[in-house]
Amino acid sequence: MEKKTRLEHEDGRLQQHLVLLSAVVLGFVIMDPFKMSPVGEHDFTPVKHDIAPYDQVMANWPHDNLSRLGLGNLEHVDQVFGPESLEFDPLGNGPYSGLADGRIVKWSGEDRGWETFALVSQKWSKKVCATGKDSTTYKQWKNEEICGRPLGLRFDKSTGNLYIADAYHGLMMVGPDGGLAQPLTTQIDGKRILFANDLDIHTNGSIYFTDTSMKYNRVDHFFIMLEGESTGRLLRYDPPTKSTHVVLDGLAFPNGVQLSKDQSFLLYTETTNCRLMKLWIEGEKKGKIELVANLPGFPDNIRINEKGQFWVAIDCCRTKAQEVLINNPWMRSVYFRLPFRMQHLARAMGMKMYSVISLFDDKGQILDVLDDKQGVVMKLVSEVREAKGMLWIGTVAHNHIATLPYPG
């Protein structure tokens, strides 16, 4: 009996020690004193954000059983590096695209190929910035602010001027002949525009554009989603007064922006919250915000076609494991402080990204969905533009564009 009591006492002490050891290990992970985790160098404070339930979204989302996007053509492989946005000038020439090496290039035909049209930084140099395929990798990050990172592009059809949302240099403009782009606005109320992302131009000359975060820049954009922070803004620049105004704030990774055909409203994407939103800017509903659609993945740019319909680029798809982390910020705080590389942590959550593009009407009804589940043509998609009987598809992360005849 005495021996049994002694064994029970020792078992109890062992359990106490295990609990204490577990608490110490957990505390060590949370403190991350040696900055060994992916978030170790950041003030990482996860919060719960506003996202529709995974099962609800996936149950209602139409699927492309033929994976039609995978039937597209890879174009200009290793000739363009991270072509986020694709644009055509008022004469139909192009496409033009902003690259990860800081240049804006123009396709000038088979004989001349891709030519440099504009630069966004006075400090740009071939030696530092022109790193070819490496410009879409971590090797470019240390020089990205020096070289610039042009993202959203829009031509003013009346003047031929090209407007640019550069991730580091704010809202910019270059004339029809190209050259060095000039900054239009880099701050608001004395605070720097940290992450200009996409834009659209109103017929009255005002330019609506997104500032994705006031905390993280483009290199650290993944932390915006991991943390769930919502310091992003929709801004408006008015050329006559050269003034910049906050239209909306408190947004979770505002990304693409697109005015409607009659310009009574604009659509914008919130990447973190996986949704497409509408802001009325004219009429009786002026100032009202509406949910257009909850999406199966993480949306990027929006572009309108000639019929007034909207193409949305989506990096798909959310997973159930992500859902658990999304709804439990404390789990994210612990999980992403584990001393493993981000890609391994993401893979453990079942993340295997592929491209989805979806066409919406002006009321938010889904008209078409195309995907590429096997990543044959595009693993990550940033923009879809419908022009010249084709879909022109850009990617911020890879070194090519894709085209697909549409309607097929």
Coordinates of C-alpha atoms in Angstrom, one line a residue:
M1 CA 0.0 0.0 0.0
E2 CA 2.8 2.4 0.9
K3 CA 4.6 1.5 -2.3
K4 CA 1.5 2.2 -4.3
T5 CA 1.0 5.5 -2.6
R6 CA 4.7 6.4 -3.3
L7 CA 4.2 5.5 -7.0
E8 CA 1.1 7.6 -7.3
H9 CA 2.9 10.5 -5.7
E10 CA 5.8 10.2 -8.1
D11 CA 3.4 10.0 -11.1
G12 CA 1.7 13.1 -9.8
R13 CA 5.0 14.9 -9.6
L14 CA 5.9 13.7 -13.1
Q15 CA 2.7 15.1 -14.5
Q16 CA 3.3 18.4 -12.8
H17 CA 6.8 18.5 -14.3
L18 CA 5.4 17.7 -17.7
V19 CA 2.8 20.4 -17.4
L20 CA 5.5 22.9 -16.2
L21 CA 7.8 21.8 -19.1
S22 CA 5.0 22.2 -21.6
A23 CA 4.2 25.7 -20.2
V24 CA 7.9 26.7 -20.4
V25 CA 8.1 25.4 -24.0
L26 CA 4.9 27.1 -25.0
G27 CA 6.1 30.3 -23.3
F28 CA 9.4 30.0 -25.2
V29 CA 7.6 29.6 -28.5
I30 CA 5.3 32.6 -27.8
M31 CA 8.2 34.8 -26.7
D32 CA 10.4 33.7 -29.6
P33 CA 13.4 35.3 -28.0
F34 CA 15.9 34.3 -30.7
K35 CA 13.6 35.4 -33.6
M36 CA 13.6 32.0 -35.2
S37 CA 10.0 32.0 -36.4
P38 CA 8.7 33.5 -39.7
V39 CA 7.2 36.3 -37.7
G40 CA 10.1 36.8 -35.3
E41 CA 11.1 40.2 -36.8
H42 CA 7.7 41.7 -36.7
D43 CA 5.2 43.0 -34.1
F44 CA 2.9 40.1 -34.9
T45 CA -0.5 40.5 -33.1
P46 CA -3.2 38.4 -34.8
V47 CA -6.8 39.5 -34.5
K48 CA -10.0 37.8 -35.6
H49 CA -11.3 39.2 -38.8
D50 CA -14.6 39.3 -40.7
I51 CA -14.7 36.3 -43.1
A52 CA -17.6 34.1 -44.2
P53 CA -17.6 30.5 -43.0
Y54 CA -15.6 28.1 -45.2
D55 CA -18.3 25.5 -45.7
Q56 CA -20.9 28.1 -46.5
V57 CA -18.8 29.7 -49.2
M58 CA -17.5 26.4 -50.8
A59 CA -21.0 24.9 -50.9
N60 CA -22.4 27.8 -53.0
W61 CA -19.4 28.3 -55.3
P62 CA -19.7 27.0 -58.9
H63 CA -16.8 24.8 -60.0
D64 CA -15.2 24.6 -63.4
N65 CA -15.1 20.8 -63.9
L66 CA -13.2 21.2 -67.2
S67 CA -10.4 23.4 -65.7
R68 CA -10.7 25.6 -68.7
L69 CA -8.1 28.1 -67.5
G70 CA -5.6 25.2 -67.8
L71 CA -6.3 25.2 -71.6
G72 CA -4.7 28.7 -71.9
N73 CA -1.3 29.5 -73.5
L74 CA 1.8 30.5 -71.6
E75 CA 3.3 33.6 -73.3
H76 CA 6.6 35.3 -73.1
V77 CA 8.1 32.9 -70.6
D78 CA 11.1 34.4 -68.8
Q79 CA 10.7 37.7 -70.7
V80 CA 8.5 39.4 -68.2
F81 CA 9.0 39.2 -64.5
G82 CA 6.0 39.3 -62.2
P83 CA 3.6 41.1 -64.6
E84 CA 0.9 42.1 -62.1
S85 CA -1.3 44.3 -64.3
L86 CA -1.8 44.3 -68.1
E87 CA -3.0 47.4 -69.9
F88 CA -3.6 48.6 -73.4
D89 CA -3.1 52.2 -74.5
P90 CA -5.9 54.3 -76.1
L91 CA -4.7 53.2 -79.6
G92 CA -5.0 49.5 -78.6
N93 CA -1.2 49.0 -78.5
G94 CA 0.4 46.7 -75.9
P95 CA 0.0 45.1 -73.5
Y96 CA 1.9 47.2 -71.0
S97 CA 2.9 45.7 -67.7
G98 CA 4.7 46.7 -64.5
L99 CA 7.5 44.3 -63.6
A100 CA 9.2 43.1 -60.4
D101 CA 12.4 44.8 -61.5
G102 CA 10.8 48.2 -61.4
R103 CA 10.2 48.8 -65.1
I104 CA 7.0 49.3 -67.0
V105 CA 7.4 47.5 -70.3
K106 CA 5.4 47.5 -73.6
W107 CA 5.0 44.7 -76.1
S108 CA 6.0 46.2 -79.4
G109 CA 5.5 43.2 -81.6
E110 CA 7.5 40.2 -82.6
D111 CA 10.3 42.2 -84.2
R112 CA 11.0 44.5 -81.3
G113 CA 9.6 42.4 -78.4
W114 CA 9.3 43.9 -74.9
E115 CA 10.7 47.4 -74.6
T116 CA 11.1 49.5 -71.5
F117 CA 8.4 52.2 -71.5
A118 CA 8.9 53.8 -68.1
L119 CA 10.7 53.7 -64.8
V120 CA 9.2 54.6 -61.4
S121 CA 12.4 55.4 -59.5
Q122 CA 15.2 57.9 -60.2
K123 CA 17.6 55.4 -58.4
W124 CA 16.9 52.6 -60.9
S125 CA 20.0 51.1 -62.4
K126 CA 20.5 48.0 -64.5
K127 CA 23.2 46.7 -62.2
V128 CA 21.0 46.8 -59.1
C129 CA 17.5 46.2 -60.5
A130 CA 17.7 44.2 -63.7
T131 CA 18.0 40.8 -62.0
G132 CA 15.9 38.9 -64.5
K133 CA 14.1 35.8 -63.2
D134 CA 15.5 36.5 -59.7
S135 CA 13.4 39.7 -59.5
T136 CA 10.3 37.6 -58.5
T137 CA 12.2 36.0 -55.6
Y138 CA 13.4 37.0 -52.2
K139 CA 16.7 38.1 -53.8
Q140 CA 15.0 41.3 -55.0
W141 CA 13.4 42.3 -51.7
K142 CA 16.4 44.3 -50.4
N143 CA 16.3 46.4 -53.5
E144 CA 12.6 46.6 -54.2
E145 CA 12.1 50.0 -52.7
I146 CA 15.1 51.4 -54.6
C147 CA 14.0 50.0 -57.9
G148 CA 10.2 50.4 -57.3
R149 CA 7.4 47.9 -57.8
P150 CA 4.7 49.1 -60.2
L151 CA 1.5 47.2 -59.6
G152 CA -1.8 48.5 -60.9
L153 CA -1.8 50.3 -64.3
R154 CA -4.4 52.5 -66.0
F155 CA -4.4 54.6 -69.1
D156 CA -6.4 57.8 -69.2
K157 CA -8.1 57.2 -72.5
S158 CA -8.5 61.0 -73.2
T159 CA -4.9 62.1 -72.6
G160 CA -2.9 58.9 -73.1
N161 CA -1.2 59.4 -69.7
L162 CA -0.4 56.2 -67.8
Y163 CA -1.2 56.2 -64.1
I164 CA 0.6 53.8 -61.9
A165 CA 0.1 52.5 -58.3
D166 CA 3.7 51.8 -57.2
A167 CA 4.0 49.8 -53.9
Y168 CA 6.7 52.1 -52.6
H169 CA 6.4 55.4 -54.5
G170 CA 2.7 55.9 -54.3
L171 CA 0.4 57.1 -57.1
M172 CA 2.4 58.1 -60.2
M173 CA 1.9 59.3 -63.8
V174 CA 3.9 59.2 -67.0
G175 CA 3.1 60.7 -70.3
P176 CA 2.2 58.9 -73.6
D177 CA 5.8 58.8 -74.6
G178 CA 7.0 57.1 -71.4
G179 CA 10.1 58.0 -69.5
L180 CA 10.5 58.6 -65.7
A181 CA 7.2 58.6 -64.0
Q182 CA 6.3 61.5 -61.7
P183 CA 4.9 61.1 -58.2
L184 CA 1.4 62.6 -57.8
T185 CA 0.9 61.7 -54.1
T186 CA 3.0 59.8 -51.6
Q187 CA 1.4 60.8 -48.3
I188 CA -1.8 61.9 -46.7
D189 CA -2.2 63.9 -43.5
G190 CA 1.6 63.7 -43.1
K191 CA 1.7 59.9 -43.2
R192 CA 3.3 58.0 -46.0
I193 CA 1.2 55.9 -48.3
L194 CA 3.0 52.7 -47.5
F195 CA 1.6 50.2 -50.0
A196 CA -0.2 51.6 -53.1
N197 CA -1.7 48.7 -54.9
D198 CA -4.3 49.3 -57.6
L199 CA -6.3 52.2 -59.1
D200 CA -9.0 53.3 -61.5
I201 CA -9.7 56.7 -63.1
H202 CA -13.1 58.5 -62.9
T203 CA -14.3 60.4 -65.9
N204 CA -14.1 63.6 -63.8
G205 CA -10.3 63.0 -63.4
S206 CA -10.3 61.7 -59.9
I207 CA -8.2 58.6 -59.2
Y208 CA -9.4 56.0 -56.7
F209 CA -6.6 53.8 -55.4
T210 CA -5.9 51.3 -52.7
D211 CA -3.3 51.6 -49.9
T212 CA -3.2 48.1 -48.7
S213 CA -1.7 48.6 -45.2
M214 CA -0.4 51.3 -42.9
K215 CA 1.7 48.6 -41.1
Y216 CA 3.2 46.3 -43.6
N217 CA 4.8 47.1 -47.0
R218 CA 4.7 44.9 -50.1
V219 CA 7.6 42.6 -49.2
D220 CA 5.8 41.8 -45.9
H221 CA 2.3 41.6 -47.5
F222 CA 1.8 38.0 -46.3
F223 CA 1.8 39.2 -42.7
I224 CA -1.2 41.4 -43.4
M225 CA -3.3 38.2 -44.0
L226 CA -1.7 36.2 -41.3
E227 CA -2.3 38.9 -38.7
G228 CA -5.8 39.9 -40.0
E229 CA -4.9 43.6 -39.4
S230 CA -7.2 46.1 -41.1
T231 CA -5.4 49.4 -41.5
G232 CA -5.9 49.4 -45.3
R233 CA -7.6 52.3 -47.1
L234 CA -9.3 53.3 -50.3
L235 CA -8.0 56.8 -51.3
R236 CA -9.0 59.4 -53.9
Y237 CA -6.6 61.8 -55.6
D238 CA -8.1 64.9 -57.1
P239 CA -5.8 66.4 -59.8
P240 CA -7.2 70.0 -59.9
T241 CA -6.3 70.5 -56.2
K242 CA -3.6 67.9 -56.0
S243 CA -5.2 66.7 -52.8
T244 CA -5.6 63.2 -51.5
H245 CA -8.6 62.0 -49.4
V246 CA -9.5 59.0 -47.4
V247 CA -12.6 57.4 -48.9
L248 CA -12.7 54.3 -46.7
D249 CA -10.4 53.0 -43.9
G250 CA -10.3 50.0 -41.6
L251 CA -10.0 47.7 -44.6
A252 CA -8.4 44.2 -44.5
F253 CA -5.9 44.1 -47.4
P254 CA -7.8 46.3 -49.9
N255 CA -6.4 45.3 -53.3
G256 CA -8.1 45.6 -56.7
V257 CA -10.4 48.5 -57.5
Q258 CA -12.8 49.0 -60.5
L259 CA -15.4 51.7 -61.3
S260 CA -18.7 50.6 -62.9
K261 CA -19.5 51.4 -66.5
D262 CA -21.9 54.2 -65.4
Q263 CA -19.5 55.2 -62.6
S264 CA -22.3 55.1 -60.0
F265 CA -20.3 52.6 -57.9
L266 CA -16.9 51.0 -57.6
L267 CA -15.9 47.5 -56.6
Y268 CA -12.9 46.6 -54.5
T269 CA -11.5 43.4 -53.1
E270 CA -10.5 42.7 -49.5
T271 CA -7.9 39.9 -49.9
T272 CA -7.7 38.9 -46.2
N273 CA -11.5 38.6 -45.9
C274 CA -11.9 36.8 -49.3
R275 CA -14.6 39.0 -50.5
L276 CA -15.7 41.4 -53.2
M277 CA -17.3 44.7 -52.0
K278 CA -19.2 47.6 -53.6
L279 CA -19.1 51.3 -52.6
W280 CA -21.8 53.5 -54.1
I281 CA -20.3 56.9 -55.1
E282 CA -23.3 58.4 -56.9
G283 CA -27.1 58.5 -56.5
E284 CA -29.4 57.7 -53.6
K285 CA -27.1 55.0 -52.2
K286 CA -24.0 57.3 -52.3
G287 CA -21.7 56.3 -49.5
K288 CA -23.3 52.9 -48.9
I289 CA -21.1 49.8 -48.8
E290 CA -22.5 46.4 -49.9
L291 CA -21.2 42.9 -49.9
V292 CA -21.1 41.6 -53.5
A293 CA -19.7 38.1 -53.0
N294 CA -17.8 35.9 -50.6
L295 CA -15.0 34.2 -52.5
P296 CA -13.4 30.7 -52.2
G297 CA -9.9 32.2 -52.1
F298 CA -7.9 35.4 -52.0
P299 CA -8.8 38.0 -54.6
D300 CA -6.5 40.4 -56.3
N301 CA -7.4 42.8 -59.1
I302 CA -10.8 43.5 -60.8
R303 CA -11.2 44.6 -64.4
I304 CA -14.3 45.5 -66.4
N305 CA -15.1 44.3 -69.9
E306 CA -17.0 46.1 -72.6
K307 CA -20.3 44.8 -71.4
G308 CA -19.8 46.3 -67.9
Q309 CA -19.1 42.9 -66.3
F310 CA -16.3 42.3 -63.9
W311 CA -13.4 39.8 -64.0
V312 CA -11.9 39.0 -60.6
A313 CA -8.6 37.2 -60.2
I314 CA -8.6 34.8 -57.2
D315 CA -5.8 32.7 -55.7
C316 CA -7.6 29.7 -54.5
C317 CA -8.5 28.1 -52.2
R318 CA -9.2 28.5 -48.5
T319 CA -8.9 25.4 -46.3
K320 CA -10.6 24.1 -43.2
A321 CA -7.3 24.2 -41.3
Q322 CA -7.1 27.9 -42.1
E323 CA -10.6 28.4 -40.9
V324 CA -9.6 27.1 -37.4
L325 CA -6.6 29.6 -37.3
I326 CA -8.7 32.4 -38.6
N327 CA -11.3 32.0 -35.8
N328 CA -8.6 31.6 -33.1
P329 CA -6.0 34.4 -33.2
W330 CA -4.2 32.9 -30.2
M331 CA -3.5 29.8 -32.3
R332 CA -2.1 31.9 -35.1
S333 CA 0.1 33.6 -32.5
V334 CA 1.5 30.2 -31.4
Y335 CA 1.5 28.4 -34.8
F336 CA 3.4 31.0 -36.8
R337 CA 6.0 31.4 -34.0
L338 CA 7.1 27.8 -34.5
P339 CA 10.7 27.7 -35.7
F340 CA 9.9 26.5 -39.2
R341 CA 9.9 28.2 -42.6
M342 CA 6.7 29.8 -43.7
Q343 CA 6.3 27.5 -46.7
H344 CA 6.4 24.4 -44.4
L345 CA 3.8 25.9 -42.0
A346 CA 1.6 26.8 -45.0
R347 CA 1.9 23.3 -46.5
A348 CA 0.9 21.8 -43.1
M349 CA -2.4 23.7 -43.3
G350 CA -3.1 22.1 -46.6
M351 CA -2.4 25.2 -48.7
K352 CA -1.9 24.3 -52.3
M353 CA -2.7 27.4 -54.3
Y354 CA -4.1 27.4 -57.8
S355 CA -5.8 30.0 -60.0
V356 CA -9.5 30.8 -60.3
I357 CA -11.0 33.7 -62.4
S358 CA -14.6 34.6 -62.1
L359 CA -16.9 36.9 -64.1
F360 CA -19.6 38.9 -62.2
D361 CA -22.4 41.1 -63.5
D362 CA -23.1 44.5 -62.0
K363 CA -25.4 42.9 -59.4
G364 CA -22.9 40.4 -58.2
Q365 CA -24.3 37.3 -60.0
I366 CA -21.6 34.9 -61.1
L367 CA -21.6 34.5 -64.8
D368 CA -18.6 32.3 -65.4
V369 CA -15.8 30.6 -63.4
L370 CA -12.6 29.2 -64.9
D371 CA -9.9 27.5 -63.0
D372 CA -6.5 25.7 -63.3
K373 CA -6.5 23.2 -60.5
Q374 CA -3.2 21.6 -61.7
G375 CA -1.4 24.8 -62.2
V376 CA -0.7 24.0 -65.8
V377 CA -0.8 27.6 -67.0
M378 CA -1.0 29.8 -63.9
K379 CA -0.4 28.9 -60.3
L380 CA -1.0 32.4 -58.9
V381 CA -3.1 35.0 -60.8
S382 CA -3.2 38.7 -60.2
E383 CA -5.4 40.2 -63.0
V384 CA -7.6 39.2 -65.9
R385 CA -8.3 41.6 -68.7
E386 CA -10.7 40.8 -71.5
A387 CA -9.5 42.4 -74.8
K388 CA -9.2 41.6 -78.5
G389 CA -11.2 38.3 -78.1
M390 CA -8.8 37.1 -75.4
L391 CA -8.4 36.9 -71.7
W392 CA -5.0 38.4 -70.8
I393 CA -3.8 37.0 -67.4
G394 CA -1.1 38.5 -65.3
T395 CA 0.7 37.1 -62.3
V396 CA 2.7 39.0 -59.6
A397 CA 4.7 36.0 -58.7
H398 CA 5.9 34.3 -61.9
N399 CA 7.7 35.2 -65.1
H400 CA 5.1 34.9 -67.9
I401 CA 1.6 35.9 -68.8
A402 CA -1.2 33.7 -70.1
T403 CA -3.8 34.1 -72.8
L404 CA -7.0 32.3 -73.5
P405 CA -9.5 32.9 -76.3
Y406 CA -12.8 34.0 -74.8
P407 CA -15.5 33.2 -75.3
G408 CA -14.1 29.9 -76.2

